PDB file of C-alpha atoms in Angstrom:
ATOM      1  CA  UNK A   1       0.000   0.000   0.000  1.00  0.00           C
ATOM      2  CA  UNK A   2       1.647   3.302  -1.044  1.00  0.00           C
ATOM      3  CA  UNK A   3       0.119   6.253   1.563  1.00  0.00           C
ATOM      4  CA  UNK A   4      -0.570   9.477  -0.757  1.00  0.00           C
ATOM      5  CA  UNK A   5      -0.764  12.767  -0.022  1.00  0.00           C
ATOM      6  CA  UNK A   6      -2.769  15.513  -1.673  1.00  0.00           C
ATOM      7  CA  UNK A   7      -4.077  18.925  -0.208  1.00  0.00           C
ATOM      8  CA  UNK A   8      -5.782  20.351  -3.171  1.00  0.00           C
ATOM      9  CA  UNK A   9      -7.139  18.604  -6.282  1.00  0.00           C
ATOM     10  CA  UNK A  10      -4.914  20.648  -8.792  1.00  0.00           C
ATOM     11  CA  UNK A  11      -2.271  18.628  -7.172  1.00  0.00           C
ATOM     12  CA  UNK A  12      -3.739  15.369  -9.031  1.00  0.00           C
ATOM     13  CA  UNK A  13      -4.554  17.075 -12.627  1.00  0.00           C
ATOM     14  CA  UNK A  14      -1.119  16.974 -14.190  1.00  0.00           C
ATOM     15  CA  UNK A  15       0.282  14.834 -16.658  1.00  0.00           C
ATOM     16  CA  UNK A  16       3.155  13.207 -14.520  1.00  0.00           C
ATOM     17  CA  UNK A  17       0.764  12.325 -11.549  1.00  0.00           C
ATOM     18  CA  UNK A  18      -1.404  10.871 -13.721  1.00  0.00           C
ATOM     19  CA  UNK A  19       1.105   8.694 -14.942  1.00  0.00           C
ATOM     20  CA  UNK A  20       2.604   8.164 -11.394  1.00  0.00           C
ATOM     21  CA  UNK A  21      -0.593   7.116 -10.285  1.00  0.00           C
ATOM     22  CA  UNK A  22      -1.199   4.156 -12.879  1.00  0.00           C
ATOM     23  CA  UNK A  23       1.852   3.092 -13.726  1.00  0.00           C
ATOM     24  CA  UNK A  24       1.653   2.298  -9.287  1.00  0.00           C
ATOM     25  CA  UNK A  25      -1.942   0.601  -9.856  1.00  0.00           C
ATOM     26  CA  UNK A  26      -0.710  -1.439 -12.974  1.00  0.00           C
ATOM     27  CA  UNK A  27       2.082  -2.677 -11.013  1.00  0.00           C
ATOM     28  CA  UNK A  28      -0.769  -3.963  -8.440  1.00  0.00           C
ATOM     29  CA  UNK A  29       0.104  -1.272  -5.296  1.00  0.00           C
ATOM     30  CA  UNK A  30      -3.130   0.451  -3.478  1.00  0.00           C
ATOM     31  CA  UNK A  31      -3.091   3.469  -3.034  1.00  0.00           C
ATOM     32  CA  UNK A  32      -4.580   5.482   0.037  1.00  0.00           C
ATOM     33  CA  UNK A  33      -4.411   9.541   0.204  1.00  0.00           C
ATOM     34  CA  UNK A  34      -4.359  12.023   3.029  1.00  0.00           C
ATOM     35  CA  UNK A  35      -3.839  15.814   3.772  1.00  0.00           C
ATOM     36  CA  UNK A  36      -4.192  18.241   6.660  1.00  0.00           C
ATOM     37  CA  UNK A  37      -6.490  20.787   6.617  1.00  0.00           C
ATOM     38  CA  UNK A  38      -5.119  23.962   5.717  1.00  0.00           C
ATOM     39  CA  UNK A  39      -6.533  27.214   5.914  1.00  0.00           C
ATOM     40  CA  UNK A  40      -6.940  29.113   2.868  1.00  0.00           C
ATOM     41  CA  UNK A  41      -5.673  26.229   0.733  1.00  0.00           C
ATOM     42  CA  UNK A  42      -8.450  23.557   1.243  1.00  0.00           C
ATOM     43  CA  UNK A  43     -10.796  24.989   4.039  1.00  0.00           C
ATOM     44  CA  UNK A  44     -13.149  24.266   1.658  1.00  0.00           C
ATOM     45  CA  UNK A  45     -16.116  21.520   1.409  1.00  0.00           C
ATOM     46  CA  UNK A  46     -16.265  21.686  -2.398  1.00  0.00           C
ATOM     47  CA  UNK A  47     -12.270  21.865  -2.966  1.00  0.00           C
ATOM     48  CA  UNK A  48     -12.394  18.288  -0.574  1.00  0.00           C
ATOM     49  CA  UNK A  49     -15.241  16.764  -2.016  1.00  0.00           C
ATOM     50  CA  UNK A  50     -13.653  17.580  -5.548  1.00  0.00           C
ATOM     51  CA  UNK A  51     -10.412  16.080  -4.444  1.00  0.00           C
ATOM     52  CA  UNK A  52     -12.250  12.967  -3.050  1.00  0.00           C
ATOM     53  CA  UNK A  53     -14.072  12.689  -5.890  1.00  0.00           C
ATOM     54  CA  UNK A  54     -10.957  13.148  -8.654  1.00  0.00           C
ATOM     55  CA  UNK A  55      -8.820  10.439  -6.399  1.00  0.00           C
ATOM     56  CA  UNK A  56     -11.639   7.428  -6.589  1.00  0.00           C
ATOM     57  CA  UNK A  57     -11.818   8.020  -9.963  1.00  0.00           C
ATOM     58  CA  UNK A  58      -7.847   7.820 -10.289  1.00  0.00           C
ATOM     59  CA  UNK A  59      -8.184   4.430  -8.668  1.00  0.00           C
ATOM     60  CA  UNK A  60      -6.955   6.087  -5.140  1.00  0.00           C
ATOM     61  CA  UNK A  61      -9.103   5.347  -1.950  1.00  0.00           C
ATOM     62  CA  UNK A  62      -9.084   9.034   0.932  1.00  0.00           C
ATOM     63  CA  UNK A  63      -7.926   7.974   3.973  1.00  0.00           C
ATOM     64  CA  UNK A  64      -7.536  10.627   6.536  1.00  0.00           C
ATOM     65  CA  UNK A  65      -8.555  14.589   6.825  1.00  0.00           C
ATOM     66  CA  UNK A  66      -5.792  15.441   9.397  1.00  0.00           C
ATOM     67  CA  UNK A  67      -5.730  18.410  11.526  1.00  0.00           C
ATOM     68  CA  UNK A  68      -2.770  20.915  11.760  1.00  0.00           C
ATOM     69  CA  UNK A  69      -0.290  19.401  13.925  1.00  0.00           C
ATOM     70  CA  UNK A  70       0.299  21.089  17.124  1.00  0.00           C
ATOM     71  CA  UNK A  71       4.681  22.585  15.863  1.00  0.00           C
ATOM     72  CA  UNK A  72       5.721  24.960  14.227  1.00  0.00           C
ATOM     73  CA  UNK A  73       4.339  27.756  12.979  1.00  0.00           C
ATOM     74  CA  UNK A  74       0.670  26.043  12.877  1.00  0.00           C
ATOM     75  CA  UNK A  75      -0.888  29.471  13.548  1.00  0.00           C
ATOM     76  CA  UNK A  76      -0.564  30.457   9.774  1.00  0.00           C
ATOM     77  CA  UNK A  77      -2.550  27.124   9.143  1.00  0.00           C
ATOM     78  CA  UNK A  78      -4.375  25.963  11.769  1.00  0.00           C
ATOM     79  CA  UNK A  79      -8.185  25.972  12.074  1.00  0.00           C
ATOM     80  CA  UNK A  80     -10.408  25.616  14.824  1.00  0.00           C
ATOM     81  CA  UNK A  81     -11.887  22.158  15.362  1.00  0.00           C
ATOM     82  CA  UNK A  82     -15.514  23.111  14.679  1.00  0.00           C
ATOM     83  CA  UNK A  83     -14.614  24.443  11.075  1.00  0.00           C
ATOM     84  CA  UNK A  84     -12.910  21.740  10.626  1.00  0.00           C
ATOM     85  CA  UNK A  85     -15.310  19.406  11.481  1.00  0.00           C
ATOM     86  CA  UNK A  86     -17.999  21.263   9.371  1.00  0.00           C
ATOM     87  CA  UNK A  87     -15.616  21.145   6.329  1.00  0.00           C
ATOM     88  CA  UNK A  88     -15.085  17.422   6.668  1.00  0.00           C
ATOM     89  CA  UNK A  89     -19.007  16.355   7.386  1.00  0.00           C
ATOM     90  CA  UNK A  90     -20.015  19.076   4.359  1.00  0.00           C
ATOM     91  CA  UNK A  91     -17.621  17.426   2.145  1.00  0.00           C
ATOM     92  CA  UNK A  92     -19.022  13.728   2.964  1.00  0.00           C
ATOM     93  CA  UNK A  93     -22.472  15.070   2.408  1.00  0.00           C
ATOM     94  CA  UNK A  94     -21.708  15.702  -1.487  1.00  0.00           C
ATOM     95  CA  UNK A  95     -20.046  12.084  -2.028  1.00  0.00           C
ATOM     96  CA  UNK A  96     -20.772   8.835  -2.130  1.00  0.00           C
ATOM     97  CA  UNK A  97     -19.450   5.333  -2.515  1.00  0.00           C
ATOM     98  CA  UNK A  98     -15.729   4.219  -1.579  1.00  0.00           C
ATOM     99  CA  UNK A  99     -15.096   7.749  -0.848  1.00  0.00           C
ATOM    100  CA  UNK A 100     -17.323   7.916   2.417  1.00  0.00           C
ATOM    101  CA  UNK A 101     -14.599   5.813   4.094  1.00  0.00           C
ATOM    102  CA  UNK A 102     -12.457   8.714   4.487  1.00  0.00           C
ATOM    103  CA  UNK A 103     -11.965   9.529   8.428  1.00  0.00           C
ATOM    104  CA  UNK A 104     -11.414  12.954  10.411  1.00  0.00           C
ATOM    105  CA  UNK A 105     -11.034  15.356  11.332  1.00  0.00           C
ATOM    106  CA  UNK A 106      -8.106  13.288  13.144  1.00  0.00           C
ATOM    107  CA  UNK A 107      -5.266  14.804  15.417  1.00  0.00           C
ATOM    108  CA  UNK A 108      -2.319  13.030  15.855  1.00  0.00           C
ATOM    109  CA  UNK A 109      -1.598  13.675  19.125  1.00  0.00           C
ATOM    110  CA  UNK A 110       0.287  11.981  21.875  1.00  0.00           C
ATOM    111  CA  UNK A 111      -2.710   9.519  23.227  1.00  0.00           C
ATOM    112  CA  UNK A 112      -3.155   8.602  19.784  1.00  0.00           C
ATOM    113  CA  UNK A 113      -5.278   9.411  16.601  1.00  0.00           C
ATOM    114  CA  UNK A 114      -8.156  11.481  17.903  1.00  0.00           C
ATOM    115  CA  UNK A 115     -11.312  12.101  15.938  1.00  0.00           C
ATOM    116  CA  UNK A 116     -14.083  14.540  15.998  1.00  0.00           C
ATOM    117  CA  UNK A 117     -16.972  12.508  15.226  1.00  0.00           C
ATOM    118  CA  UNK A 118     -19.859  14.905  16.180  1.00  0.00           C
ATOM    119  CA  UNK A 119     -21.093  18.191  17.985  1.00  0.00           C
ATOM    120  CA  UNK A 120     -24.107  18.019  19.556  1.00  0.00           C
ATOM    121  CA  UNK A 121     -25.627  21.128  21.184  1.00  0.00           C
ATOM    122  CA  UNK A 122     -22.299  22.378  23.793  1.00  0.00           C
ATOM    123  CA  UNK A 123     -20.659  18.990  23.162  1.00  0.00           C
ATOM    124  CA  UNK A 124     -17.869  17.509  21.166  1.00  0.00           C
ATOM    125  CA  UNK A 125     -17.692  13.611  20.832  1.00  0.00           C
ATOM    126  CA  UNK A 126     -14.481  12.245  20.466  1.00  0.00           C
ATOM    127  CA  UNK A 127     -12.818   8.856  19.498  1.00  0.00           C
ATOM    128  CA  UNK A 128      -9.901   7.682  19.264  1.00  0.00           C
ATOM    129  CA  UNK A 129      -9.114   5.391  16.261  1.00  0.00           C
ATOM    130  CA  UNK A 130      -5.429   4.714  17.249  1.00  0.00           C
ATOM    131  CA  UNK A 131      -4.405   4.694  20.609  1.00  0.00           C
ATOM    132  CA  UNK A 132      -1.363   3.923  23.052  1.00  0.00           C
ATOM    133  CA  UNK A 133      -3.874   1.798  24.944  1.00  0.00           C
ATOM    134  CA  UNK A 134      -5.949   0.004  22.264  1.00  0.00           C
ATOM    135  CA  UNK A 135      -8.617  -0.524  25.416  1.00  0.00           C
ATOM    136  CA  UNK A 136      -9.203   3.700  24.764  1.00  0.00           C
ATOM    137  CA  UNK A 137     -10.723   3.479  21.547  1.00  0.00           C
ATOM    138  CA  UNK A 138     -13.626   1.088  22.584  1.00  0.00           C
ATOM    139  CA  UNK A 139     -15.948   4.117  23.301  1.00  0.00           C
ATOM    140  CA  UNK A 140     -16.265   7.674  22.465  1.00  0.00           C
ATOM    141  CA  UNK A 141     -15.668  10.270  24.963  1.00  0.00           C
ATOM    142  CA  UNK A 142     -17.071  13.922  25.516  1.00  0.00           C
ATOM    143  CA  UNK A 143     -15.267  17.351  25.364  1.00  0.00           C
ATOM    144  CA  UNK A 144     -17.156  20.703  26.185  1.00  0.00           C
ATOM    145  CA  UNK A 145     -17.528  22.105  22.970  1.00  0.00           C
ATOM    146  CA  UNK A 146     -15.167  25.176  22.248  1.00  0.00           C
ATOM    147  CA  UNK A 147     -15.330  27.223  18.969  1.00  0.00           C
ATOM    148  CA  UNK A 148     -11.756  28.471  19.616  1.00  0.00           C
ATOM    149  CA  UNK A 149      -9.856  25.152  20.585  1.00  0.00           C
ATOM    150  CA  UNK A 150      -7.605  24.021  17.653  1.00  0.00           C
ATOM    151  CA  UNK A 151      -6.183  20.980  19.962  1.00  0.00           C
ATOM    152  CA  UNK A 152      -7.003  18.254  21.514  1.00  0.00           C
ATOM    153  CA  UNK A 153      -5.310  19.892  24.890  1.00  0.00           C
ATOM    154  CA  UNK A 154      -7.492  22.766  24.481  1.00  0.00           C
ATOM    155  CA  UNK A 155     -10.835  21.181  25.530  1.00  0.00           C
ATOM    156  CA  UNK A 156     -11.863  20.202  28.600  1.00  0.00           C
ATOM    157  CA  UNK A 157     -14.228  16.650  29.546  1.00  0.00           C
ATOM    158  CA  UNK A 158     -18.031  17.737  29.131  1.00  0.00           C
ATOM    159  CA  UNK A 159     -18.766  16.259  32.685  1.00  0.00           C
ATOM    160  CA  UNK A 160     -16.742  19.284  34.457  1.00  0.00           C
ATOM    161  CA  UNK A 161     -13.506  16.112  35.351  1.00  0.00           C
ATOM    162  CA  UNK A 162     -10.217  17.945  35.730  1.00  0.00           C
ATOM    163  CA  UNK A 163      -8.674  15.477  33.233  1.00  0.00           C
ATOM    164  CA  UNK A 164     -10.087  13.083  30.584  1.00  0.00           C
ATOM    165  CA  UNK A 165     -10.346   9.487  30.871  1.00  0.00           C
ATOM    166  CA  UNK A 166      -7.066   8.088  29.615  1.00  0.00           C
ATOM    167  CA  UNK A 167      -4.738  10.797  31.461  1.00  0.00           C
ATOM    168  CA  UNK A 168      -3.829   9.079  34.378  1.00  0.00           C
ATOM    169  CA  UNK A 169      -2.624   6.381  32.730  1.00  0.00           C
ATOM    170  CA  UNK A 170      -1.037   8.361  29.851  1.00  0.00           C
ATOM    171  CA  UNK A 171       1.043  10.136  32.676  1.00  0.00           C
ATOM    172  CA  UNK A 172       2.432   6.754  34.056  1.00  0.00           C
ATOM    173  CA  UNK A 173       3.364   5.987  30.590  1.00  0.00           C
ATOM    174  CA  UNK A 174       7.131   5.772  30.082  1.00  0.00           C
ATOM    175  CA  UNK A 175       7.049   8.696  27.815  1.00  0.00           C
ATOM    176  CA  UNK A 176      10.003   7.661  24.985  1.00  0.00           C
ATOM    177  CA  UNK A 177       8.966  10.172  22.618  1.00  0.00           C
ATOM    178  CA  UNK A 178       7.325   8.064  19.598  1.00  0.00           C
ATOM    179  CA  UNK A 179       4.271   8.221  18.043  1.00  0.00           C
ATOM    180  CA  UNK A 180       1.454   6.066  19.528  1.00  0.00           C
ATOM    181  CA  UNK A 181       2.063   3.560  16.360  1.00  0.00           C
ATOM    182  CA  UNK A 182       5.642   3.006  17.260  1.00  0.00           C
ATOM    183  CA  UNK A 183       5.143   2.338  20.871  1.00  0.00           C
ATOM    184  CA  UNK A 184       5.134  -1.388  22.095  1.00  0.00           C
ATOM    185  CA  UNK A 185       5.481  -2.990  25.338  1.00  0.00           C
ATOM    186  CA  UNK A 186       9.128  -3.808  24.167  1.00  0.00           C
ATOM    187  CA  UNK A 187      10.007  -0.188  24.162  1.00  0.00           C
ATOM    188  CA  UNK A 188       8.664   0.741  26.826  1.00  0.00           C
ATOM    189  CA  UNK A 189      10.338  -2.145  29.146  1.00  0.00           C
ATOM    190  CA  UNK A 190      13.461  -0.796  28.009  1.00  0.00           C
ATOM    191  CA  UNK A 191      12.968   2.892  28.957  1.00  0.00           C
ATOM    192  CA  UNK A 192      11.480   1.377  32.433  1.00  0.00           C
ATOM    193  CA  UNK A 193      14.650  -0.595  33.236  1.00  0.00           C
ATOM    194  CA  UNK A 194      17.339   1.909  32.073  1.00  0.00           C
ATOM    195  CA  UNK A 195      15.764   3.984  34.760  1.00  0.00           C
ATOM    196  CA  UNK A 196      15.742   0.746  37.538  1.00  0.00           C
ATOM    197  CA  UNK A 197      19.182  -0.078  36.718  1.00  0.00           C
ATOM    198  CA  UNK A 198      20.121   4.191  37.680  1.00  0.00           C
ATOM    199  CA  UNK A 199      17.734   3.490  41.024  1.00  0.00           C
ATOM    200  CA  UNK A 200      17.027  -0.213  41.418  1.00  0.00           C
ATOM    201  CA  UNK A 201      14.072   0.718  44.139  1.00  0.00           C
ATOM    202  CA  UNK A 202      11.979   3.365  41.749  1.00  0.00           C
ATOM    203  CA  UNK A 203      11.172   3.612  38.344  1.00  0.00           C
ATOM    204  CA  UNK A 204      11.262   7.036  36.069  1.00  0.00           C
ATOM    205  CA  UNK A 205       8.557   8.853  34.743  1.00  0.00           C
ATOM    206  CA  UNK A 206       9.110  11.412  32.929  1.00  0.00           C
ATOM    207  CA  UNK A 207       6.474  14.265  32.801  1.00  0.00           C
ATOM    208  CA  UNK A 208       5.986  17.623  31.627  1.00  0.00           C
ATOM    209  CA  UNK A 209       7.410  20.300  34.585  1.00  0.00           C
ATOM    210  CA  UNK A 210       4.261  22.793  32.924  1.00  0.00           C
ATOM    211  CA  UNK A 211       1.093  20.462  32.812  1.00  0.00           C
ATOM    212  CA  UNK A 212       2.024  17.093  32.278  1.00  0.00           C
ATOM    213  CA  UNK A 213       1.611  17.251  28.892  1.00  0.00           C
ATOM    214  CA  UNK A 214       4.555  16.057  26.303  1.00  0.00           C
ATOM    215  CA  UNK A 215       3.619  16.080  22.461  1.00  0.00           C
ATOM    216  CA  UNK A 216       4.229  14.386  19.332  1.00  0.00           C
ATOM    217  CA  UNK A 217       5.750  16.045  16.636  1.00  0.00           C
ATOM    218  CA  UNK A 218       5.079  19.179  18.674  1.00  0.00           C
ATOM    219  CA  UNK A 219       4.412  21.118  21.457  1.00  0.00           C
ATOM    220  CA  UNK A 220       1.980  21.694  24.507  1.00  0.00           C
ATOM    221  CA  UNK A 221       2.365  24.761  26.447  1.00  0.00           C
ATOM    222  CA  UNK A 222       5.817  26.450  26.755  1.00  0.00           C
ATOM    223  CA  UNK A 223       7.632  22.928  26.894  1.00  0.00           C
ATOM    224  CA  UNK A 224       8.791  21.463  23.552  1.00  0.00           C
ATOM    225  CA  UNK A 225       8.582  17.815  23.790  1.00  0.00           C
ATOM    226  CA  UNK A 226       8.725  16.127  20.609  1.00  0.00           C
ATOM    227  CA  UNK A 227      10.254  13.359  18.071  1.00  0.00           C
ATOM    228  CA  UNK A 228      13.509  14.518  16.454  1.00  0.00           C
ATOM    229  CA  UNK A 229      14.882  15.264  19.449  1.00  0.00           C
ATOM    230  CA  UNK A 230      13.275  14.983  22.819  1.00  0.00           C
ATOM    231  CA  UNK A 231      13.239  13.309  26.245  1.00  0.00           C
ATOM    232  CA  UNK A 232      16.931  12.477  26.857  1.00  0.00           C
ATOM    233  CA  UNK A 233      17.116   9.180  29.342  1.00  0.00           C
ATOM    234  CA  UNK A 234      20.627   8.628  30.868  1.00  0.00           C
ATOM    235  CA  UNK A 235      22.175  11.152  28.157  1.00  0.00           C
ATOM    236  CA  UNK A 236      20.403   9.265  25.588  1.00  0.00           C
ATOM    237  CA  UNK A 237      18.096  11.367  23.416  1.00  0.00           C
ATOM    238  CA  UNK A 238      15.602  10.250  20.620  1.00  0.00           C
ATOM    239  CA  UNK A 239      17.233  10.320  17.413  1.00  0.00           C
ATOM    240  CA  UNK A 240      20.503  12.180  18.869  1.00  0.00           C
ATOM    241  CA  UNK A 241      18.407  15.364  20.533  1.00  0.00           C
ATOM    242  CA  UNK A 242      17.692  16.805  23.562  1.00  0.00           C
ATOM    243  CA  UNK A 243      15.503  19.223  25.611  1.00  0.00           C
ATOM    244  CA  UNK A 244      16.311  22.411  27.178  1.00  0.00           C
ATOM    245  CA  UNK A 245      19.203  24.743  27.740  1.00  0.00           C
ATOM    246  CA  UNK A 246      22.618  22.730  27.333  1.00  0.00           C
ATOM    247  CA  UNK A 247      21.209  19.301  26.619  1.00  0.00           C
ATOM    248  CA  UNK A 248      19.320  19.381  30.076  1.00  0.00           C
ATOM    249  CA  UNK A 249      16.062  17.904  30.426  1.00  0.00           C
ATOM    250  CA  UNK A 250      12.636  20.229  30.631  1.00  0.00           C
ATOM    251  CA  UNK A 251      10.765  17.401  32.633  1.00  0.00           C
ATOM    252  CA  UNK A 252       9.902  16.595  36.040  1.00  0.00           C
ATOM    253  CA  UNK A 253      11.518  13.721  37.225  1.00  0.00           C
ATOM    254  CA  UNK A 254       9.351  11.685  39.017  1.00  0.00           C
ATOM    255  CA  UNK A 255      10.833   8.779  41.345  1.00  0.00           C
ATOM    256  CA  UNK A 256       8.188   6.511  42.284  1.00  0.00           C
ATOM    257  CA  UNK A 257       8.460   3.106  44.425  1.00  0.00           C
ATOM    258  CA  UNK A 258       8.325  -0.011  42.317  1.00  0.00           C
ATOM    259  CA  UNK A 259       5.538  -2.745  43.320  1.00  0.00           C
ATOM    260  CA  UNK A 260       8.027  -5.979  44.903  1.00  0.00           C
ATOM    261  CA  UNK A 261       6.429  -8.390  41.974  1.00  0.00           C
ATOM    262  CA  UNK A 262       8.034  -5.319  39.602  1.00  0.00           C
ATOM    263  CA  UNK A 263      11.226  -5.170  41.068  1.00  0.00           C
ATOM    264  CA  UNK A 264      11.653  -9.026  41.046  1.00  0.00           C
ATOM    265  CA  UNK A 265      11.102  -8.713  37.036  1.00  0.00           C
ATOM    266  CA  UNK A 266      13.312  -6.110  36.592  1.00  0.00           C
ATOM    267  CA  UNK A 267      15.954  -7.827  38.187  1.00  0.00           C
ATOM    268  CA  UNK A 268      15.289 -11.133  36.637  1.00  0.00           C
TER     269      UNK A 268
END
């Protein structure tokens, strides 16, 4: 399967992606497309629907509407959640068949792929459709709706909780710095007993020293945390980097005591 990407239909109408595109499906490869939404480039209904449209015919099946990932300068692009939302369910409206798959508005944040499936009244429903802990994405869960959040850190539950479901757990997470695809129970053993081995009686959680929050590909609040260099461990960063001000770290460090049964395991 080849994963596409294509903001705006003009991007499919030349010669040489034409060409691209079925010389790929003679040769037997799917392909599946997906773009962020952009604002004043596609935050449009008609210019996705169009797109949509233009790819099944092409032989290419949409995949994801992704929201502007929270790095960067995302303020030049980024679009509130409820327009995005009413671009993607406008655009659905005015297509049909194969093209209906399509999913989004999706942020790819650190919990996982998060959807905005509905608004109803003051509330947004959410769902995850990738998640660190596949258990999250067995039900939908509620967000007061807010015309001005852009990110999933933005909103707050709908039932007035301090924190949503899954951030508890999220926050005893081993935080390694990868994307919820790339994280295993593999990786995170590792992380877990490189900090046992520097205290054999706690284990090391690393959290965000602002508001527990460490992104993806981004950041949340005033505290970069991100791939591409983030969340050093022993002098160890991912893929060579490291936060702060002379390669120091921007997180709490956490020791907690580790369960007897835990400790035994690490040892072992």
């Amino acid at each position: 399967t080849i994963q596409a990407h294509f903001t705006h239909p003009q991007e499919l109408s030349t010669k040489q992606c034409e060409d691209a595109v079925r010389r790929l499906r003679m040769a037997g490869a799917n392909i599946r497309s997906q773009a962020p939404i952009v604002k004043g480039i596609n935050d449009d209904s008609n210019v996705w629907a169009d797109m949509w449209n233009k790819q099944v015919s092409m032989g290419i099946i949409p995949y994801y509407m992704f929201v502007e990932r929270d790095t960067g300068p995302k303020h030049y692009f980024e679009l509130p959640l409820l327009k995005a939302f009413e671009v993607f369910r406008d655009a659905v409206s005015k297509v049909s068949g194969i093209a209906r798959t399509v999913r989004g508005p999706s942020m790819s944040c650190e919990p996982g792929k998060v959807a905005l499936m509905g608004v109803y009244n003051d509330m947004f429903i959410l769902q995850f459709l990738q998640s660190r802990n596949p258990q999250w994405m067995k039900n939908p869960f509620f967000a007061k709706a807010d015309p001005n959040a852009t990110w999933l850190d933005q909103l707050k539950p709908y039932d007035g909780s301090s924190e949503f479901f899954y951030e508890k757990e999220l926050n005893n997470m081993a935080n390694v710095g990868l994307s919820s695809g790339q994280m295993n129970d593999d990786v995170i053993e590792k992380y877990v007993a490189v900090a046992a081995a520097a205290s054999p009686k706690s284990k090391l959680v690393l959290r965000d020293a602002a508001n527990n929050k460490n992104g993806v590909n981004g950041a949340h609040g005033s505290i970069k945390n991100g791939v591409n260099g983030v969340n050093k461990v022993n002098g160890v960063g991912v893929n060579g980097g490291s936060n702060g001000v002379d390669g120091t770290r921007n997180q709490t460090v956490i020791v907690e005591p580790v369960p007897a049964q835990r400790e035994q395991q690490i040892q072992a």
